[in-house]
Amino acid sequence: MAADTDHADYVDRLAERHQARLAAALVTLERRIADYVATAPLQDGQLFDLEWAINARPELRRILREEYLTEIDSIIRDYSAVHQQALGMIGQYGSVIDVDASVISQLQSLSFQGFADIGNEYLDVIARQVYESTLTGASFAASVAAVQQAVGGGMARYASQQVHDSLMQFDANINVAVGKASGAKKWKYFGGVKETSRPHCKEHAGKVYTEEEIYKEWEGDFAGKIEGNPFVVRGGYNCNHHWRPVFD
């Protein structure tokens, strides 16, 4: 099997493992927040203590950090192995000049910050729901259901996509940075084509382009497109395709 195909399979499998790990962490997060809400003072089965609700935010933040951000930190540490895998793949096609270690660290930090932003957004959502449930005298069951909807619904969907796209974009940055440092002038768009692959990816998969041709081909709109550098955003949201350098 070709080195680039092996690399695509490796990154795809890692993305699936990361999504499974995140899903498990969010289940635990949801349970722990529900357990914490269960400590709220109740009156006839309803939340009523606004002081408790206001002071709940620091504890919610702590739970979010322990169950969500700790797992995200562990996931992003795996990116170092992706860097080494990419070097080995590109090295099958030509001489490789690696990027500085500080570049890897900075890319990991930027990825982590994206997940931290999601966490802060949903911390606000959860804290507001706890306060509003208390203000309106919602039942304990209704309060827990609102938290479950926030964590198991919106946050889970958003973070699951992010955990996939973050890994793919990290890999894209490494492939392109190493390729340019190594003198590449052409690039192959590679990765498996599935039934669910977008027409844009099906059209370009397996083809080789210059940088100028890539920017031209990526002009305009297509399904799932993300605005940004086509070397990084590739086929858009949830895309499993990659660029690799081609050496003449």
PDB file of C-alpha atoms in Angstrom:
ATOM      1  CA  MET A   1       0.000   0.000   0.000  1.00  0.00           C
ATOM      2  CA  ALA A   2       1.247   3.504  -0.836  1.00  0.00           C
ATOM      3  CA  ALA A   3       2.765   5.538   1.993  1.00  0.00           C
ATOM      4  CA  ASP A   4       0.187   8.315   1.619  1.00  0.00           C
ATOM      5  CA  THR A   5      -2.688   5.804   1.756  1.00  0.00           C
ATOM      6  CA  ASP A   6      -1.198   4.284   4.913  1.00  0.00           C
ATOM      7  CA  HIS A   7      -0.920   7.748   6.418  1.00  0.00           C
ATOM      8  CA  ALA A   8      -4.527   8.633   5.565  1.00  0.00           C
ATOM      9  CA  ASP A   9      -5.720   5.393   7.173  1.00  0.00           C
ATOM     10  CA  TYR A  10      -3.607   6.071  10.275  1.00  0.00           C
ATOM     11  CA  VAL A  11      -5.033   9.574  10.753  1.00  0.00           C
ATOM     12  CA  ASP A  12      -8.600   8.380  10.074  1.00  0.00           C
ATOM     13  CA  ARG A  13      -8.315   5.651  12.718  1.00  0.00           C
ATOM     14  CA  LEU A  14      -6.820   8.091  15.212  1.00  0.00           C
ATOM     15  CA  ALA A  15      -9.656  10.564  14.579  1.00  0.00           C
ATOM     16  CA  GLU A  16     -12.187   7.809  15.299  1.00  0.00           C
ATOM     17  CA  ARG A  17     -10.418   6.898  18.555  1.00  0.00           C
ATOM     18  CA  HIS A  18     -10.317  10.550  19.581  1.00  0.00           C
ATOM     19  CA  GLN A  19     -14.045  10.925  18.933  1.00  0.00           C
ATOM     20  CA  ALA A  20     -14.762   7.794  20.999  1.00  0.00           C
ATOM     21  CA  ARG A  21     -12.609   9.091  23.866  1.00  0.00           C
ATOM     22  CA  LEU A  22     -14.330  12.465  23.781  1.00  0.00           C
ATOM     23  CA  ALA A  23     -17.782  10.850  23.711  1.00  0.00           C
ATOM     24  CA  ALA A  24     -16.913   8.824  26.826  1.00  0.00           C
ATOM     25  CA  ALA A  25     -15.560  11.932  28.578  1.00  0.00           C
ATOM     26  CA  LEU A  26     -18.740  13.865  27.816  1.00  0.00           C
ATOM     27  CA  VAL A  27     -20.894  11.058  29.239  1.00  0.00           C
ATOM     28  CA  THR A  28     -18.898  11.302  32.465  1.00  0.00           C
ATOM     29  CA  LEU A  29     -19.127  15.103  32.380  1.00  0.00           C
ATOM     30  CA  GLU A  30     -22.893  14.941  31.991  1.00  0.00           C
ATOM     31  CA  ARG A  31     -23.208  12.516  34.923  1.00  0.00           C
ATOM     32  CA  ARG A  32     -20.978  14.566  37.212  1.00  0.00           C
ATOM     33  CA  ILE A  33     -22.869  17.785  36.504  1.00  0.00           C
ATOM     34  CA  ALA A  34     -26.167  15.995  37.152  1.00  0.00           C
ATOM     35  CA  ASP A  35     -24.750  14.674  40.430  1.00  0.00           C
ATOM     36  CA  TYR A  36     -23.714  18.192  41.377  1.00  0.00           C
ATOM     37  CA  VAL A  37     -27.135  19.638  40.563  1.00  0.00           C
ATOM     38  CA  ALA A  38     -28.528  16.929  42.859  1.00  0.00           C
ATOM     39  CA  THR A  39     -26.791  18.710  45.754  1.00  0.00           C
ATOM     40  CA  ALA A  40     -28.871  21.858  45.222  1.00  0.00           C
ATOM     41  CA  PRO A  41     -31.316  22.692  48.026  1.00  0.00           C
ATOM     42  CA  LEU A  42     -34.829  21.625  47.069  1.00  0.00           C
ATOM     43  CA  GLN A  43     -38.248  22.771  48.217  1.00  0.00           C
ATOM     44  CA  ASP A  44     -41.071  20.410  47.311  1.00  0.00           C
ATOM     45  CA  GLY A  45     -38.771  18.824  44.718  1.00  0.00           C
ATOM     46  CA  GLN A  46     -37.933  22.168  43.076  1.00  0.00           C
ATOM     47  CA  LEU A  47     -34.779  24.302  42.958  1.00  0.00           C
ATOM     48  CA  PHE A  48     -35.206  27.586  44.801  1.00  0.00           C
ATOM     49  CA  ASP A  49     -31.875  28.788  46.257  1.00  0.00           C
ATOM     50  CA  LEU A  50     -30.569  31.553  43.975  1.00  0.00           C
ATOM     51  CA  GLU A  51     -27.428  32.032  46.047  1.00  0.00           C
ATOM     52  CA  TRP A  52     -26.546  28.377  45.471  1.00  0.00           C
ATOM     53  CA  ALA A  53     -27.213  28.774  41.738  1.00  0.00           C
ATOM     54  CA  ILE A  54     -24.946  31.833  41.477  1.00  0.00           C
ATOM     55  CA  ASN A  55     -22.152  30.098  43.375  1.00  0.00           C
ATOM     56  CA  ALA A  56     -22.461  26.948  41.241  1.00  0.00           C
ATOM     57  CA  ARG A  57     -20.369  28.339  38.394  1.00  0.00           C
ATOM     58  CA  PRO A  58     -16.881  27.740  39.913  1.00  0.00           C
ATOM     59  CA  GLU A  59     -17.787  24.127  40.680  1.00  0.00           C
ATOM     60  CA  LEU A  60     -19.169  23.627  37.175  1.00  0.00           C
ATOM     61  CA  ARG A  61     -15.933  25.062  35.783  1.00  0.00           C
ATOM     62  CA  ARG A  62     -13.883  22.645  37.892  1.00  0.00           C
ATOM     63  CA  ILE A  63     -15.913  19.649  36.703  1.00  0.00           C
ATOM     64  CA  LEU A  64     -15.586  20.800  33.092  1.00  0.00           C
ATOM     65  CA  ARG A  65     -11.827  21.108  33.479  1.00  0.00           C
ATOM     66  CA  GLU A  66     -11.413  17.685  35.077  1.00  0.00           C
ATOM     67  CA  GLU A  67     -13.621  15.691  32.715  1.00  0.00           C
ATOM     68  CA  TYR A  68     -13.418  17.609  29.412  1.00  0.00           C
ATOM     69  CA  LEU A  69     -10.266  19.680  29.204  1.00  0.00           C
ATOM     70  CA  THR A  70      -8.085  17.012  30.804  1.00  0.00           C
ATOM     71  CA  GLU A  71      -9.184  14.520  28.140  1.00  0.00           C
ATOM     72  CA  ILE A  72      -8.703  17.108  25.381  1.00  0.00           C
ATOM     73  CA  ASP A  73      -5.157  17.771  26.632  1.00  0.00           C
ATOM     74  CA  SER A  74      -4.410  14.039  26.442  1.00  0.00           C
ATOM     75  CA  ILE A  75      -5.890  13.806  22.932  1.00  0.00           C
ATOM     76  CA  ILE A  76      -3.826  16.720  21.651  1.00  0.00           C
ATOM     77  CA  ARG A  77      -0.644  15.164  23.024  1.00  0.00           C
ATOM     78  CA  ASP A  78      -1.224  12.405  20.442  1.00  0.00           C
ATOM     79  CA  TYR A  79      -0.538  14.993  17.742  1.00  0.00           C
ATOM     80  CA  SER A  80       3.196  14.546  18.296  1.00  0.00           C
ATOM     81  CA  ALA A  81       2.864  11.002  16.940  1.00  0.00           C
ATOM     82  CA  VAL A  82       0.984  12.369  13.903  1.00  0.00           C
ATOM     83  CA  HIS A  83       3.913  14.690  13.253  1.00  0.00           C
ATOM     84  CA  GLN A  84       6.334  11.749  13.236  1.00  0.00           C
ATOM     85  CA  GLN A  85       4.004   9.673  11.077  1.00  0.00           C
ATOM     86  CA  ALA A  86       3.757  12.519   8.557  1.00  0.00           C
ATOM     87  CA  LEU A  87       7.542  12.858   8.406  1.00  0.00           C
ATOM     88  CA  GLY A  88       7.883   9.164   7.664  1.00  0.00           C
ATOM     89  CA  MET A  89       5.222   9.347   4.956  1.00  0.00           C
ATOM     90  CA  ILE A  90       6.722  12.390   3.212  1.00  0.00           C
ATOM     91  CA  GLY A  91      10.191  10.860   3.506  1.00  0.00           C
ATOM     92  CA  GLN A  92       9.038   8.050   1.202  1.00  0.00           C
ATOM     93  CA  TYR A  93       8.752  10.583  -1.613  1.00  0.00           C
ATOM     94  CA  GLY A  94      11.823  12.797  -1.139  1.00  0.00           C
ATOM     95  CA  SER A  95      14.331  14.352   1.234  1.00  0.00           C
ATOM     96  CA  VAL A  96      12.628  15.950   4.228  1.00  0.00           C
ATOM     97  CA  ILE A  97      13.402  19.122   6.164  1.00  0.00           C
ATOM     98  CA  ASP A  98      11.447  19.088   9.423  1.00  0.00           C
ATOM     99  CA  VAL A  99       9.764  22.056  11.070  1.00  0.00           C
ATOM    100  CA  ASP A 100      11.038  23.415  14.381  1.00  0.00           C
ATOM    101  CA  ALA A 101       9.711  21.771  17.542  1.00  0.00           C
ATOM    102  CA  SER A 102       8.239  25.115  18.614  1.00  0.00           C
ATOM    103  CA  VAL A 103       5.901  24.978  15.595  1.00  0.00           C
ATOM    104  CA  ILE A 104       4.444  21.673  16.792  1.00  0.00           C
ATOM    105  CA  SER A 105       3.968  23.058  20.290  1.00  0.00           C
ATOM    106  CA  GLN A 106       2.266  26.196  19.009  1.00  0.00           C
ATOM    107  CA  LEU A 107      -0.099  24.225  16.759  1.00  0.00           C
ATOM    108  CA  GLN A 108      -1.049  22.042  19.713  1.00  0.00           C
ATOM    109  CA  SER A 109      -1.655  25.109  21.882  1.00  0.00           C
ATOM    110  CA  LEU A 110      -3.889  26.668  19.236  1.00  0.00           C
ATOM    111  CA  SER A 111      -5.846  23.426  18.917  1.00  0.00           C
ATOM    112  CA  PHE A 112      -6.326  23.236  22.681  1.00  0.00           C
ATOM    113  CA  GLN A 113      -7.547  26.826  22.785  1.00  0.00           C
ATOM    114  CA  GLY A 114     -10.253  25.977  20.265  1.00  0.00           C
ATOM    115  CA  PHE A 115     -11.590  23.263  22.571  1.00  0.00           C
ATOM    116  CA  ALA A 116     -11.264  25.557  25.599  1.00  0.00           C
ATOM    117  CA  ASP A 117     -13.443  28.091  23.780  1.00  0.00           C
ATOM    118  CA  ILE A 118     -16.126  25.423  23.285  1.00  0.00           C
ATOM    119  CA  GLY A 119     -15.886  24.552  26.981  1.00  0.00           C
ATOM    120  CA  ASN A 120     -16.303  28.186  28.028  1.00  0.00           C
ATOM    121  CA  GLU A 121     -19.271  28.611  25.716  1.00  0.00           C
ATOM    122  CA  TYR A 122     -21.070  25.638  27.200  1.00  0.00           C
ATOM    123  CA  LEU A 123     -20.071  26.559  30.737  1.00  0.00           C
ATOM    124  CA  ASP A 124     -22.064  29.747  30.163  1.00  0.00           C
ATOM    125  CA  VAL A 125     -24.995  27.732  28.774  1.00  0.00           C
ATOM    126  CA  ILE A 126     -25.029  25.274  31.685  1.00  0.00           C
ATOM    127  CA  ALA A 127     -24.562  27.929  34.387  1.00  0.00           C
ATOM    128  CA  ARG A 128     -27.386  29.988  32.889  1.00  0.00           C
ATOM    129  CA  GLN A 129     -29.693  26.966  32.748  1.00  0.00           C
ATOM    130  CA  VAL A 130     -28.973  26.138  36.386  1.00  0.00           C
ATOM    131  CA  TYR A 131     -29.748  29.740  37.404  1.00  0.00           C
ATOM    132  CA  GLU A 132     -32.896  29.969  35.281  1.00  0.00           C
ATOM    133  CA  SER A 133     -34.128  26.597  36.561  1.00  0.00           C
ATOM    134  CA  THR A 134     -33.665  27.874  40.096  1.00  0.00           C
ATOM    135  CA  LEU A 135     -35.265  31.234  39.368  1.00  0.00           C
ATOM    136  CA  THR A 136     -38.352  29.630  37.858  1.00  0.00           C
ATOM    137  CA  GLY A 137     -38.564  26.870  40.460  1.00  0.00           C
ATOM    138  CA  ALA A 138     -38.022  24.038  37.977  1.00  0.00           C
ATOM    139  CA  SER A 139     -38.101  20.481  39.267  1.00  0.00           C
ATOM    140  CA  PHE A 140     -34.898  18.583  39.826  1.00  0.00           C
ATOM    141  CA  ALA A 141     -35.725  16.264  36.916  1.00  0.00           C
ATOM    142  CA  ALA A 142     -36.320  19.185  34.538  1.00  0.00           C
ATOM    143  CA  SER A 143     -33.061  20.843  35.631  1.00  0.00           C
ATOM    144  CA  VAL A 144     -31.065  17.673  34.982  1.00  0.00           C
ATOM    145  CA  ALA A 145     -32.755  17.228  31.600  1.00  0.00           C
ATOM    146  CA  ALA A 146     -31.710  20.757  30.599  1.00  0.00           C
ATOM    147  CA  VAL A 147     -28.085  20.021  31.540  1.00  0.00           C
ATOM    148  CA  GLN A 148     -28.169  16.724  29.648  1.00  0.00           C
ATOM    149  CA  GLN A 149     -29.477  18.478  26.568  1.00  0.00           C
ATOM    150  CA  ALA A 150     -26.666  21.037  26.711  1.00  0.00           C
ATOM    151  CA  VAL A 151     -23.846  18.521  27.233  1.00  0.00           C
ATOM    152  CA  GLY A 152     -25.147  15.449  25.410  1.00  0.00           C
ATOM    153  CA  GLY A 153     -26.747  17.464  22.646  1.00  0.00           C
ATOM    154  CA  GLY A 154     -25.140  20.687  21.464  1.00  0.00           C
ATOM    155  CA  MET A 155     -21.736  20.362  23.115  1.00  0.00           C
ATOM    156  CA  ALA A 156     -21.307  16.724  22.040  1.00  0.00           C
ATOM    157  CA  ARG A 157     -22.080  17.477  18.383  1.00  0.00           C
ATOM    158  CA  TYR A 158     -19.904  20.574  18.264  1.00  0.00           C
ATOM    159  CA  ALA A 159     -16.920  19.075  20.101  1.00  0.00           C
ATOM    160  CA  SER A 160     -17.053  15.794  18.156  1.00  0.00           C
ATOM    161  CA  GLN A 161     -16.724  17.630  14.865  1.00  0.00           C
ATOM    162  CA  GLN A 162     -14.008  19.817  16.332  1.00  0.00           C
ATOM    163  CA  VAL A 163     -11.989  16.821  17.542  1.00  0.00           C
ATOM    164  CA  HIS A 164     -12.010  15.440  13.990  1.00  0.00           C
ATOM    165  CA  ASP A 165     -11.297  18.686  12.160  1.00  0.00           C
ATOM    166  CA  SER A 166      -8.635  19.777  14.650  1.00  0.00           C
ATOM    167  CA  LEU A 167      -6.611  16.602  14.032  1.00  0.00           C
ATOM    168  CA  MET A 168      -7.016  16.813  10.266  1.00  0.00           C
ATOM    169  CA  GLN A 169      -5.990  20.463  10.182  1.00  0.00           C
ATOM    170  CA  PHE A 170      -2.976  19.790  12.394  1.00  0.00           C
ATOM    171  CA  ASP A 171      -1.902  17.062   9.974  1.00  0.00           C
ATOM    172  CA  ALA A 172      -2.484  19.391   7.025  1.00  0.00           C
ATOM    173  CA  ASN A 173      -0.352  22.122   8.567  1.00  0.00           C
ATOM    174  CA  ILE A 174       2.505  19.677   9.169  1.00  0.00           C
ATOM    175  CA  ASN A 175       2.361  18.144   5.689  1.00  0.00           C
ATOM    176  CA  VAL A 176       2.395  21.513   3.976  1.00  0.00           C
ATOM    177  CA  ALA A 177       4.998  23.139   6.247  1.00  0.00           C
ATOM    178  CA  VAL A 178       7.387  20.193   5.865  1.00  0.00           C
ATOM    179  CA  GLY A 179       6.717  20.023   2.131  1.00  0.00           C
ATOM    180  CA  LYS A 180       7.450  23.700   1.575  1.00  0.00           C
ATOM    181  CA  ALA A 181      10.567  23.560   3.754  1.00  0.00           C
ATOM    182  CA  SER A 182      11.705  20.591   1.663  1.00  0.00           C
ATOM    183  CA  GLY A 183      11.224  22.472  -1.631  1.00  0.00           C
ATOM    184  CA  ALA A 184       7.993  20.967  -2.961  1.00  0.00           C
ATOM    185  CA  LYS A 185       6.260  22.849  -5.783  1.00  0.00           C
ATOM    186  CA  LYS A 186       3.411  20.414  -6.428  1.00  0.00           C
ATOM    187  CA  TRP A 187       0.848  18.767  -4.182  1.00  0.00           C
ATOM    188  CA  LYS A 188      -1.280  15.630  -4.319  1.00  0.00           C
ATOM    189  CA  TYR A 189      -4.790  15.611  -2.880  1.00  0.00           C
ATOM    190  CA  PHE A 190      -5.174  12.171  -1.321  1.00  0.00           C
ATOM    191  CA  GLY A 191      -7.439  10.142   0.931  1.00  0.00           C
ATOM    192  CA  GLY A 192     -10.162   7.573   0.485  1.00  0.00           C
ATOM    193  CA  VAL A 193     -13.279   8.397  -1.539  1.00  0.00           C
ATOM    194  CA  LYS A 194     -16.461   7.146   0.115  1.00  0.00           C
ATOM    195  CA  GLU A 195     -20.112   7.255  -0.801  1.00  0.00           C
ATOM    196  CA  THR A 196     -20.456  10.186   1.603  1.00  0.00           C
ATOM    197  CA  SER A 197     -17.489  12.110   0.137  1.00  0.00           C
ATOM    198  CA  ARG A 198     -18.448  15.486  -1.255  1.00  0.00           C
ATOM    199  CA  PRO A 199     -18.402  16.028  -5.032  1.00  0.00           C
ATOM    200  CA  HIS A 200     -15.547  18.530  -4.630  1.00  0.00           C
ATOM    201  CA  CYS A 201     -13.328  15.916  -2.961  1.00  0.00           C
ATOM    202  CA  LYS A 202     -14.320  13.199  -5.429  1.00  0.00           C
ATOM    203  CA  GLU A 203     -13.334  15.507  -8.275  1.00  0.00           C
ATOM    204  CA  HIS A 204      -9.866  16.291  -6.924  1.00  0.00           C
ATOM    205  CA  ALA A 205      -8.855  13.128  -5.037  1.00  0.00           C
ATOM    206  CA  GLY A 206      -5.696  11.558  -6.428  1.00  0.00           C
ATOM    207  CA  LYS A 207      -4.791  14.581  -8.570  1.00  0.00           C
ATOM    208  CA  VAL A 208      -1.615  16.692  -8.444  1.00  0.00           C
ATOM    209  CA  TYR A 209      -1.646  20.499  -8.573  1.00  0.00           C
ATOM    210  CA  THR A 210       0.681  23.454  -8.253  1.00  0.00           C
ATOM    211  CA  GLU A 211      -0.084  25.932  -5.486  1.00  0.00           C
ATOM    212  CA  GLU A 212      -1.490  28.391  -8.021  1.00  0.00           C
ATOM    213  CA  GLU A 213      -3.788  25.702  -9.440  1.00  0.00           C
ATOM    214  CA  ILE A 214      -4.989  24.759  -5.938  1.00  0.00           C
ATOM    215  CA  TYR A 215      -6.057  28.308  -5.118  1.00  0.00           C
ATOM    216  CA  LYS A 216      -7.863  28.531  -8.444  1.00  0.00           C
ATOM    217  CA  GLU A 217      -9.665  25.190  -7.986  1.00  0.00           C
ATOM    218  CA  TRP A 218     -10.726  26.147  -4.464  1.00  0.00           C
ATOM    219  CA  GLU A 219     -12.319  29.457  -5.507  1.00  0.00           C
ATOM    220  CA  GLY A 220     -16.070  29.803  -5.183  1.00  0.00           C
ATOM    221  CA  ASP A 221     -18.434  27.813  -3.005  1.00  0.00           C
ATOM    222  CA  PHE A 222     -18.927  24.101  -2.581  1.00  0.00           C
ATOM    223  CA  ALA A 223     -20.780  21.940  -0.058  1.00  0.00           C
ATOM    224  CA  GLY A 224     -19.182  22.051   3.388  1.00  0.00           C
ATOM    225  CA  LYS A 225     -16.588  24.658   2.472  1.00  0.00           C
ATOM    226  CA  ILE A 226     -14.689  26.398   5.274  1.00  0.00           C
ATOM    227  CA  GLU A 227     -13.210  29.791   4.501  1.00  0.00           C
ATOM    228  CA  GLY A 228      -9.444  29.757   4.827  1.00  0.00           C
ATOM    229  CA  ASN A 229      -6.266  28.391   3.319  1.00  0.00           C
ATOM    230  CA  PRO A 230      -7.210  25.448   1.030  1.00  0.00           C
ATOM    231  CA  PHE A 231      -4.080  23.594   2.153  1.00  0.00           C
ATOM    232  CA  VAL A 232      -5.501  23.543   5.689  1.00  0.00           C
ATOM    233  CA  VAL A 233      -9.287  23.511   5.280  1.00  0.00           C
ATOM    234  CA  ARG A 234      -9.128  21.059   2.330  1.00  0.00           C
ATOM    235  CA  GLY A 235     -12.660  19.811   1.541  1.00  0.00           C
ATOM    236  CA  GLY A 236     -14.284  21.605   4.467  1.00  0.00           C
ATOM    237  CA  TYR A 237     -16.047  20.355   7.582  1.00  0.00           C
ATOM    238  CA  ASN A 238     -15.440  16.729   8.512  1.00  0.00           C
ATOM    239  CA  CYS A 239     -13.161  16.200   5.491  1.00  0.00           C
ATOM    240  CA  ASN A 240     -10.867  13.144   5.477  1.00  0.00           C
ATOM    241  CA  HIS A 241      -8.623  14.262   2.643  1.00  0.00           C
ATOM    242  CA  HIS A 242      -5.063  15.533   2.813  1.00  0.00           C
ATOM    243  CA  TRP A 243      -2.343  17.263   0.814  1.00  0.00           C
ATOM    244  CA  ARG A 244       1.144  15.840   0.487  1.00  0.00           C
ATOM    245  CA  PRO A 245       4.153  17.288  -1.312  1.00  0.00           C
ATOM    246  CA  VAL A 246       5.164  15.901  -4.689  1.00  0.00           C
ATOM    247  CA  PHE A 247       8.861  16.094  -5.534  1.00  0.00           C
ATOM    248  CA  ASP A 248       9.914  16.165  -9.177  1.00  0.00           C
TER     249      ASP A 248
END
